[in-house]
Tab-separated table of C-alpha atoms in Angstrom:
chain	number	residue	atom	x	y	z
A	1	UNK	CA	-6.912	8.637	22.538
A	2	UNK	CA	-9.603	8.352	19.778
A	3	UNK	CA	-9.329	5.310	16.558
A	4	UNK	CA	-11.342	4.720	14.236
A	5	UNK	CA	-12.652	0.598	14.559
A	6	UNK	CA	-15.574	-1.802	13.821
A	7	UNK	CA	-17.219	-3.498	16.105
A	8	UNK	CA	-19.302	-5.186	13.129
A	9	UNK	CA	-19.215	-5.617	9.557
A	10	UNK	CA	-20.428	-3.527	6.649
A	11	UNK	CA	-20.609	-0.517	4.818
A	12	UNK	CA	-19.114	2.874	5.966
A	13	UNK	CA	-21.362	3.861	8.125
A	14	UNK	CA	-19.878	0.580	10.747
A	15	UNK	CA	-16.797	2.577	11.084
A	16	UNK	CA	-16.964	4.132	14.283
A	17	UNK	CA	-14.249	6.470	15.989
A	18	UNK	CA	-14.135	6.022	19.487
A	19	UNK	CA	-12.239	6.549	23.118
A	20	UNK	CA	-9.504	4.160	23.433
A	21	UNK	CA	-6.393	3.993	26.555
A	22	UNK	CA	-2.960	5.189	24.642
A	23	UNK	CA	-0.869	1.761	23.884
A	24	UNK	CA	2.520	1.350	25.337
A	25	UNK	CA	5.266	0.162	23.748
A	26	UNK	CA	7.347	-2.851	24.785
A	27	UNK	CA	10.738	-4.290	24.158
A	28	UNK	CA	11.726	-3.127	20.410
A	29	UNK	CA	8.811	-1.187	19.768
A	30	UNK	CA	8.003	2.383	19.762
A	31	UNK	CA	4.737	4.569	19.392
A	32	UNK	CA	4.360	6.559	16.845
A	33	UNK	CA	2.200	10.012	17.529
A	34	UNK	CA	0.345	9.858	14.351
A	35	UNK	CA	0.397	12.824	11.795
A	36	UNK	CA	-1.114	10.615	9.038
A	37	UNK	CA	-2.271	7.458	7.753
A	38	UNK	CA	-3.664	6.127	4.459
A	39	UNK	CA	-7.019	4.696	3.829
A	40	UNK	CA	-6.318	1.826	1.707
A	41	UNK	CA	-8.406	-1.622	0.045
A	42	UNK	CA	-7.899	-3.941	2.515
A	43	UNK	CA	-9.704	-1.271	5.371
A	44	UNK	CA	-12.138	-1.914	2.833
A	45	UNK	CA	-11.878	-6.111	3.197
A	46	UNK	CA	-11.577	-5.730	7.040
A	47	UNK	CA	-14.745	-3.323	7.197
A	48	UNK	CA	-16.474	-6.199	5.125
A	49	UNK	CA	-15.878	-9.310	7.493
A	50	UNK	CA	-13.586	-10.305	4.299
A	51	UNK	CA	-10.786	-11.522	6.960
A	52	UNK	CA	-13.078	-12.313	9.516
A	53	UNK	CA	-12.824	-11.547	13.472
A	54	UNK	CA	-16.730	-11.238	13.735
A	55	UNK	CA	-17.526	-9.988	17.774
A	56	UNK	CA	-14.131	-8.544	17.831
A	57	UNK	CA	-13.287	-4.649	17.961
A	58	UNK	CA	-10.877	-4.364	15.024
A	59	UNK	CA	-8.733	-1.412	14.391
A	60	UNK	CA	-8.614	0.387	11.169
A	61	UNK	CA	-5.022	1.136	9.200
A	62	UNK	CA	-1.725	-0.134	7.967
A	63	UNK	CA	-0.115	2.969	6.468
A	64	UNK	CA	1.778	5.832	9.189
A	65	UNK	CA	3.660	9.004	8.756
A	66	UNK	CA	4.380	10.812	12.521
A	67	UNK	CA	6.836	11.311	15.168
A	68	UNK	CA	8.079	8.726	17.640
A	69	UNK	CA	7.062	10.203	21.187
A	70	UNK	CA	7.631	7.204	23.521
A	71	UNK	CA	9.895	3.654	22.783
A	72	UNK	CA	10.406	0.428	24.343
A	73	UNK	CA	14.206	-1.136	24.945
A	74	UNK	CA	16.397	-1.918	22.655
A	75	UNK	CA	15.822	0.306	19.848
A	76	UNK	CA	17.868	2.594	17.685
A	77	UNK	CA	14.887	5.373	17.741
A	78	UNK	CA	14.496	8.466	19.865
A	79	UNK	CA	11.413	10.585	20.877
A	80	UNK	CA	11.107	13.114	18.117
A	81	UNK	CA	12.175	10.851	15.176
A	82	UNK	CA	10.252	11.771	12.388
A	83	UNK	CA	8.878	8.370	10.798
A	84	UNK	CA	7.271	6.413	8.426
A	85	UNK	CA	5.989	2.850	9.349
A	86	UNK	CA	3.597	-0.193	8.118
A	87	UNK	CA	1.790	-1.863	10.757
A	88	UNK	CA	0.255	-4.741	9.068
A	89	UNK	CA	-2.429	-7.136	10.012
A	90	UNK	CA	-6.332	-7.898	9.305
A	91	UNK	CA	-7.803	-8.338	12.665
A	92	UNK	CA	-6.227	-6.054	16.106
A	93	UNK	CA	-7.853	-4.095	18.468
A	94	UNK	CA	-5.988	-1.011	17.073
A	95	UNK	CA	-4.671	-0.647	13.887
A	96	UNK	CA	-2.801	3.387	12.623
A	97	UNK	CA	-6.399	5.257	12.245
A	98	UNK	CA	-5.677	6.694	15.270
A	99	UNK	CA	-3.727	9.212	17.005
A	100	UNK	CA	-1.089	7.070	18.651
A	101	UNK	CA	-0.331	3.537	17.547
A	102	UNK	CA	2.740	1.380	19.013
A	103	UNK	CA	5.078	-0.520	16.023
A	104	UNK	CA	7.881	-3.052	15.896
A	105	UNK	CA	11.012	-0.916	15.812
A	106	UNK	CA	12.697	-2.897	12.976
A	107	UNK	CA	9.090	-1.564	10.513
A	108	UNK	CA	10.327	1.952	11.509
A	109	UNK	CA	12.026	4.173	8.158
A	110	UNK	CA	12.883	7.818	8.754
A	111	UNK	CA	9.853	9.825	6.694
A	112	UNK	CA	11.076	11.207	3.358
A	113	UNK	CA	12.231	14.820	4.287
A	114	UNK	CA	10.602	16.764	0.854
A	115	UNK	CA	7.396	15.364	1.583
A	116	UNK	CA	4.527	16.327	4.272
A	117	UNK	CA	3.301	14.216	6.292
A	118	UNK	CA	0.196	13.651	4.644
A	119	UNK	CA	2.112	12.507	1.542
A	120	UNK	CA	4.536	10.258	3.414
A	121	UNK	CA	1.574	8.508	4.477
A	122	UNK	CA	0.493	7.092	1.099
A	123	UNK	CA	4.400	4.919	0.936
A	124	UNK	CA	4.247	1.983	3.361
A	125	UNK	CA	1.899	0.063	2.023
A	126	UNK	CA	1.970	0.179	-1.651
A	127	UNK	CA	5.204	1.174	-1.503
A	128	UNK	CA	6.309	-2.285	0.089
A	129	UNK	CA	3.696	-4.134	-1.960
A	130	UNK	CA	5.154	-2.900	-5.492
A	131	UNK	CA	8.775	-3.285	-4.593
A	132	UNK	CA	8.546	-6.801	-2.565
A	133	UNK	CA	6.358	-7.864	-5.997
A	134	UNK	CA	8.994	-6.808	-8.247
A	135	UNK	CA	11.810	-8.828	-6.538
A	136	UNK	CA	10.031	-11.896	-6.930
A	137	UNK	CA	9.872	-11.680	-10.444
A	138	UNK	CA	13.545	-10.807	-10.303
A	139	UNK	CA	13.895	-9.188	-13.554
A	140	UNK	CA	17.099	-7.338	-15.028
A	141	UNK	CA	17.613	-4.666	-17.200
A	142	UNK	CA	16.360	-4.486	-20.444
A	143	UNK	CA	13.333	-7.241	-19.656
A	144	UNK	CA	10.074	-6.333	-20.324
A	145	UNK	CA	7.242	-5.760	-18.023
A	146	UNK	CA	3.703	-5.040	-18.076
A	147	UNK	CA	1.574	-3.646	-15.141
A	148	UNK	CA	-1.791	-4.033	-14.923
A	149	UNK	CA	-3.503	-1.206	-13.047
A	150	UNK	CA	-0.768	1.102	-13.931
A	151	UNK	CA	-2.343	4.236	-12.843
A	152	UNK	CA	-3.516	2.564	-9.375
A	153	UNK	CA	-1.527	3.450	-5.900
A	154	UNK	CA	0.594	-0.614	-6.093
A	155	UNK	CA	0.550	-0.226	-10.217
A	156	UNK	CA	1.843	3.446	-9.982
A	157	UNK	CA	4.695	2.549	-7.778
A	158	UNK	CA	5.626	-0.667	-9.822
A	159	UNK	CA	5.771	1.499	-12.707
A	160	UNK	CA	8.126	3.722	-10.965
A	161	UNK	CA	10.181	1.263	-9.557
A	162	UNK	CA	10.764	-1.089	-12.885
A	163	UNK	CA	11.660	1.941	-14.821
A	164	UNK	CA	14.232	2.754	-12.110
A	165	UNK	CA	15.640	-0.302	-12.869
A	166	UNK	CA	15.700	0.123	-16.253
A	167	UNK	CA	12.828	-2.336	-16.906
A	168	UNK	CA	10.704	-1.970	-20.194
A	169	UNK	CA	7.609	-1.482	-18.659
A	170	UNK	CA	3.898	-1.061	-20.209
A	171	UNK	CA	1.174	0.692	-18.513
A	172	UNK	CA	-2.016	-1.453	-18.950
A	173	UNK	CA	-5.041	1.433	-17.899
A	174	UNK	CA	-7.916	3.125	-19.117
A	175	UNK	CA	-7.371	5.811	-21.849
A	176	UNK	CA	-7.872	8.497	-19.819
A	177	UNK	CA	-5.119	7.667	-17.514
A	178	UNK	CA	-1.968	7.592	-20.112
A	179	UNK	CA	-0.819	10.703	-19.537
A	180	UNK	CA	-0.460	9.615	-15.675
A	181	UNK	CA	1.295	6.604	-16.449
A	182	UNK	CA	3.436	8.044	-18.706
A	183	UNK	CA	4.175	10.552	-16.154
A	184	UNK	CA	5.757	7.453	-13.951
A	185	UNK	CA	7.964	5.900	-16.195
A	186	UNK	CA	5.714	3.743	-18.277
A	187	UNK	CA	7.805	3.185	-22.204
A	188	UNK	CA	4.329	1.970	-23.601
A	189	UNK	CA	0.732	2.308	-22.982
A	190	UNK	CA	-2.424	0.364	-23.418
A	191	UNK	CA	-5.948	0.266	-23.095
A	192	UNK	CA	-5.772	-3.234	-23.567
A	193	UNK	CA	-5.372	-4.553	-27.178
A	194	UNK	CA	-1.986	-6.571	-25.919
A	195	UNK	CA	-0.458	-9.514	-28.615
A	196	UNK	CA	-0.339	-13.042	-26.767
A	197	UNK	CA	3.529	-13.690	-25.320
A	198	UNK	CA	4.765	-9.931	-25.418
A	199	UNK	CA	6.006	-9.862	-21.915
A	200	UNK	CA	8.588	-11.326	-19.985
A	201	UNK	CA	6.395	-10.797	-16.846
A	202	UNK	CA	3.526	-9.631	-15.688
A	203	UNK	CA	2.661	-7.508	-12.279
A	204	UNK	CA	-0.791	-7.812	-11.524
A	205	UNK	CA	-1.907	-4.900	-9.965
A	206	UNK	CA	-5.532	-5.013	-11.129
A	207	UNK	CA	-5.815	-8.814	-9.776
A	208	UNK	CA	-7.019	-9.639	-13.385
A	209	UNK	CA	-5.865	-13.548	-12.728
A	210	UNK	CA	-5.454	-16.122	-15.645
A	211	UNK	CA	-6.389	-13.557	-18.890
A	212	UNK	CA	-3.340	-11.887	-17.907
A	213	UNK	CA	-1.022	-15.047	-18.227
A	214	UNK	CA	-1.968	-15.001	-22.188
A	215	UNK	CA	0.782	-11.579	-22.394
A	216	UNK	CA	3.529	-13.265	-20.836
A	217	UNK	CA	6.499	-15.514	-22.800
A	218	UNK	CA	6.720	-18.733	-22.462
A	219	UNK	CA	8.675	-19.733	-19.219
A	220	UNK	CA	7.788	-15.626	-17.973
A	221	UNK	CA	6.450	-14.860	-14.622
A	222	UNK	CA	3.332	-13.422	-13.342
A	223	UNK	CA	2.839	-12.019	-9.884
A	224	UNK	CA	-0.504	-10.711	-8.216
A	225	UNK	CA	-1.363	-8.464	-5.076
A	226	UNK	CA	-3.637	-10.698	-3.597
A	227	UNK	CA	-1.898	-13.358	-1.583
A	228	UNK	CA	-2.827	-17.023	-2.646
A	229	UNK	CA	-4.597	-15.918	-5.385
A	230	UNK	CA	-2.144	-16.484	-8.453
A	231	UNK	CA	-3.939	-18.126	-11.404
A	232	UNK	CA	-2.118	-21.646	-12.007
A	233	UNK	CA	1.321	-21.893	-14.581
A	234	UNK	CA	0.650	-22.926	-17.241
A	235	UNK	CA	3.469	-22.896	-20.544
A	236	UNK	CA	6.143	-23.054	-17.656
A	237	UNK	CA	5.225	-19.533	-16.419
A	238	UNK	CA	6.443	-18.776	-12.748
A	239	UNK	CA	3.170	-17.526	-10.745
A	240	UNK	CA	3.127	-15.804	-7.770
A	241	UNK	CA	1.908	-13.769	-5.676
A	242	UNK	CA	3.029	-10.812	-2.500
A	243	UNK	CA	2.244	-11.215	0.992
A	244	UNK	CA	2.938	-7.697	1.893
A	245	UNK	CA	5.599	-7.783	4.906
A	246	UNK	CA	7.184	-4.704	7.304
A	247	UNK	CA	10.424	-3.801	6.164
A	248	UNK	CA	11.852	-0.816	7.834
A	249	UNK	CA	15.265	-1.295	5.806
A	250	UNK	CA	13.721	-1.432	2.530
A	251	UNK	CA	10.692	1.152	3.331
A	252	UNK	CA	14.284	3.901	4.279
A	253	UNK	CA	15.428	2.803	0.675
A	254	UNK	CA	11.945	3.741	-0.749
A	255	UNK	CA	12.156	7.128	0.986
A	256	UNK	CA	15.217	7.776	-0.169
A	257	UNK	CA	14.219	7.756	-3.692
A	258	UNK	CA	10.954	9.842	-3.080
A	259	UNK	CA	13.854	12.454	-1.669
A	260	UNK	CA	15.393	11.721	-5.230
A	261	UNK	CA	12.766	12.392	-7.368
A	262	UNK	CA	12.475	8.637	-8.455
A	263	UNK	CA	8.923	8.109	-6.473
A	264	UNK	CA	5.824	9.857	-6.551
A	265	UNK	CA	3.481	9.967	-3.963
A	266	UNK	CA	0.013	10.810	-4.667
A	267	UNK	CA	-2.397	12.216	-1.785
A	268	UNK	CA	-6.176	12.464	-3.375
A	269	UNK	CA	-8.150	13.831	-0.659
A	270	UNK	CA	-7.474	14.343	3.140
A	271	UNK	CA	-10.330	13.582	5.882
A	272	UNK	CA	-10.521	14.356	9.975
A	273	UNK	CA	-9.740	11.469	11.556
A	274	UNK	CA	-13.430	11.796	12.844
A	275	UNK	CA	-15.002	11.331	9.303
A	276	UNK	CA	-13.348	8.372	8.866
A	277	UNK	CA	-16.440	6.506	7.684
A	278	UNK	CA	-16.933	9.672	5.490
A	279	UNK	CA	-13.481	8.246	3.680
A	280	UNK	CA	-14.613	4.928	3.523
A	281	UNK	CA	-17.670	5.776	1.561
A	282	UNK	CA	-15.324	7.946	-0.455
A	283	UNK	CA	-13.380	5.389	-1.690
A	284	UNK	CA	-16.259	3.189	-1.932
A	285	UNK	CA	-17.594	5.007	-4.395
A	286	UNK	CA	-14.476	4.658	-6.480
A	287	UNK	CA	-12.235	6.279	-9.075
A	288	UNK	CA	-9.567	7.407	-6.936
A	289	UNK	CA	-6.738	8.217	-8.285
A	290	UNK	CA	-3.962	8.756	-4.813
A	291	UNK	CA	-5.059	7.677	-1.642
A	292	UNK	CA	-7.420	8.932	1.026
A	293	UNK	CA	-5.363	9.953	3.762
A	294	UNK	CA	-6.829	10.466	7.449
A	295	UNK	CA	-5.500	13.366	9.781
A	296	UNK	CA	-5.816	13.098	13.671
C-alpha cells in the first residue's frame, strides 16, 4: 500500500508518499480501508522534528473516515462497517495518510450517515479535542464561555458544542469571520476589545496563554489545546489543558449530533493522497478555514 511519511524533518517538500506492506490487525483491532483523512497542525509539528523521532520513518495522520475490511479478535466490528476513527500519536511508522491503517477497536465510531466521507474525516480529531476540553471545565447551563479561535476547526466545534449545552458562549475571531461564528452558535462576537473578568471560562483554542486569563472571573477556568502548556492560576483560576485521547464511545456521540444537525463539519480543500506534501504547503501557507482532507 502507499502512505505518506518523513524520513526527515522540514518543510513540505520532506513529505514523501511511498510503498509500504498492508498492516495487520491484532487482538481488538481492526484496519480500516481508508476513504479519508484530515491534514491537521500537529502533521505540521511532526513534519517539523517538533516531537522528535529524528532517523525514524514516521507516518503522517490522526484523523480517518473508511470501511473496516479486515479485524483482529475480540471485537464488536465487521468487514464493511462504515467508520470513523482517531489514531493518535507523534512518532509511528504509519500513521492514517494512507490507504489502509490498523486501529484499536474501542477508537472505532460508526461514520455519521448524512455526511461523505471526506467530511467525516474532519471529526476525530477536533472533534475529541473540543468536547474532551469542554468537560474539563465542566460548565452548566447558563455559564458563560469564551472561545478563542472561534472560527478555527477545535474553536468551531467548541462553539458548537457549548451552545448545545446551553452555554453563553463568545466567539473571539477576526472581523471577517463573525458571520461564521455566528453561524455555530456563538451569542456574542469579538474582535477582541473583551472587559477584564467577563467570563466564567475560557477555551483556548488560539493557544493565546496568560493574556487570556485577564477575561476570566475570579475562581473561573481556563483550558488550552496544547498539552502542558496552560499559563499558571493566578486569582484562583483553574488552568488546564487537553491531551487529546481515542474515544470511540464519545466520537459515536459526536456523530450522532452531526446526523442531528447540532455539528458542522467543514471540508476546505481535498488533495490525492499523492500530493500530500502539496497539502502540507497548503496549509502552511495559512488561512484555512475547514480542513485539508487527503483522498487515497
Amino acid at each position: 500500500m502507499r502512505a505518506a511519511v518523513v524520513n526527515r524533518f522540514g518543510g513540505p517538500e520532506v513529505v514523501e508518499v511511498v510503498e509500504t506492506e498492508r498492516p495487520e490487525p491484532g487482538p481488538r483491532q481492526v484496519r480500516i480501508k481508508v476513504a479519508a483523512a484530515a491534514l491537521n497542525p500537529a502533521d505540521e509539528g511532526v513534519r517539523a522534528g517538533f516531537f522528535g523521532g529524528a532517523g525514524k520513518r514516521i507516518g503522517l495522520g490522526w484523523d480517518v473516515a473508511g470501511t473496516v475490511d479486515a479485524t483482529g479478535v475480540a471485537t464488536a466490528w465487521g468487514v464493511g462497517d462504515q467508520v470513523v476513527a482517531l489514531d493518535p500519536g507523534m512518532v509511528r511508522p504509519l500513521g492514517t495518510h494512507a490507504e489502509y491503517v490498523v486501529v484499536e477497536a474501542d477508537a472505532v465510531a460508526t461514520a455519521p450517515a448524512t455526511v461523505d466521507a471526506v467530511h467525516a474525516a474532519t471529526l476525530p480529531l477536533n472533534g475529541l479535542t473540543a468536547v474532551q476540553a469542554l468537560d474539563l471545565l465542566g460548565l452548566a447551563g447558563g455559564q458563560s464561555l469564551l472561545v478563542t479561535g472561534a472560527a478555527g476547526a477545535v474553536g468551531g466545534f467548541a462553539v458548537q458544542l457549548a451552545a448545545h449545552r446551553g452555554v453563553s458562549v463568545t466567539a473571539l475571531a477576526r472581523e471577517a469571520d463573525e458571520e461564521l461564528v455566528r453561524s455555530l452558535g456563538a451569542a456574542h462576537f469579538t474582535a477582541g476589545d473583551v472587559e477584564a473578568g467577563s467570563f466564567d471560562a475560557v477555551l483556548d483554542a488560539a493557544v493565546l496563554g496568560e493574556p487570556a486569563l485577564e477575561w476570566v472571573r475570579d475562581g473561573g477556568g481556563y483550558v488550552g489545546v496544547r498539552p502542558g502548556g496552560e499559563p499558571a492560576p493566578v486569582r484562583g483560576i483553574r488552568t488546564t489543558s487537553v491531551a487529546v485521547t481515542a474515544d470511540g464511545a464519545r466520537l459515536a456521540e459526536l456523530a450522532g449530533l452531526v446526523d442531528e444537525g447540532a455539528l458542522t463539519l467543514r471540508v476546505a480543500e481535498t488533495f490525492p493522497l499523492e500530493e500530500a506534501a502539496k497539502a502540507h504547503a497548503r496549509l502552511a501557507a495559512g488561512g484555512v478555514r475547514g480542513r485539508l482532507v487527503l483522498v487515497p
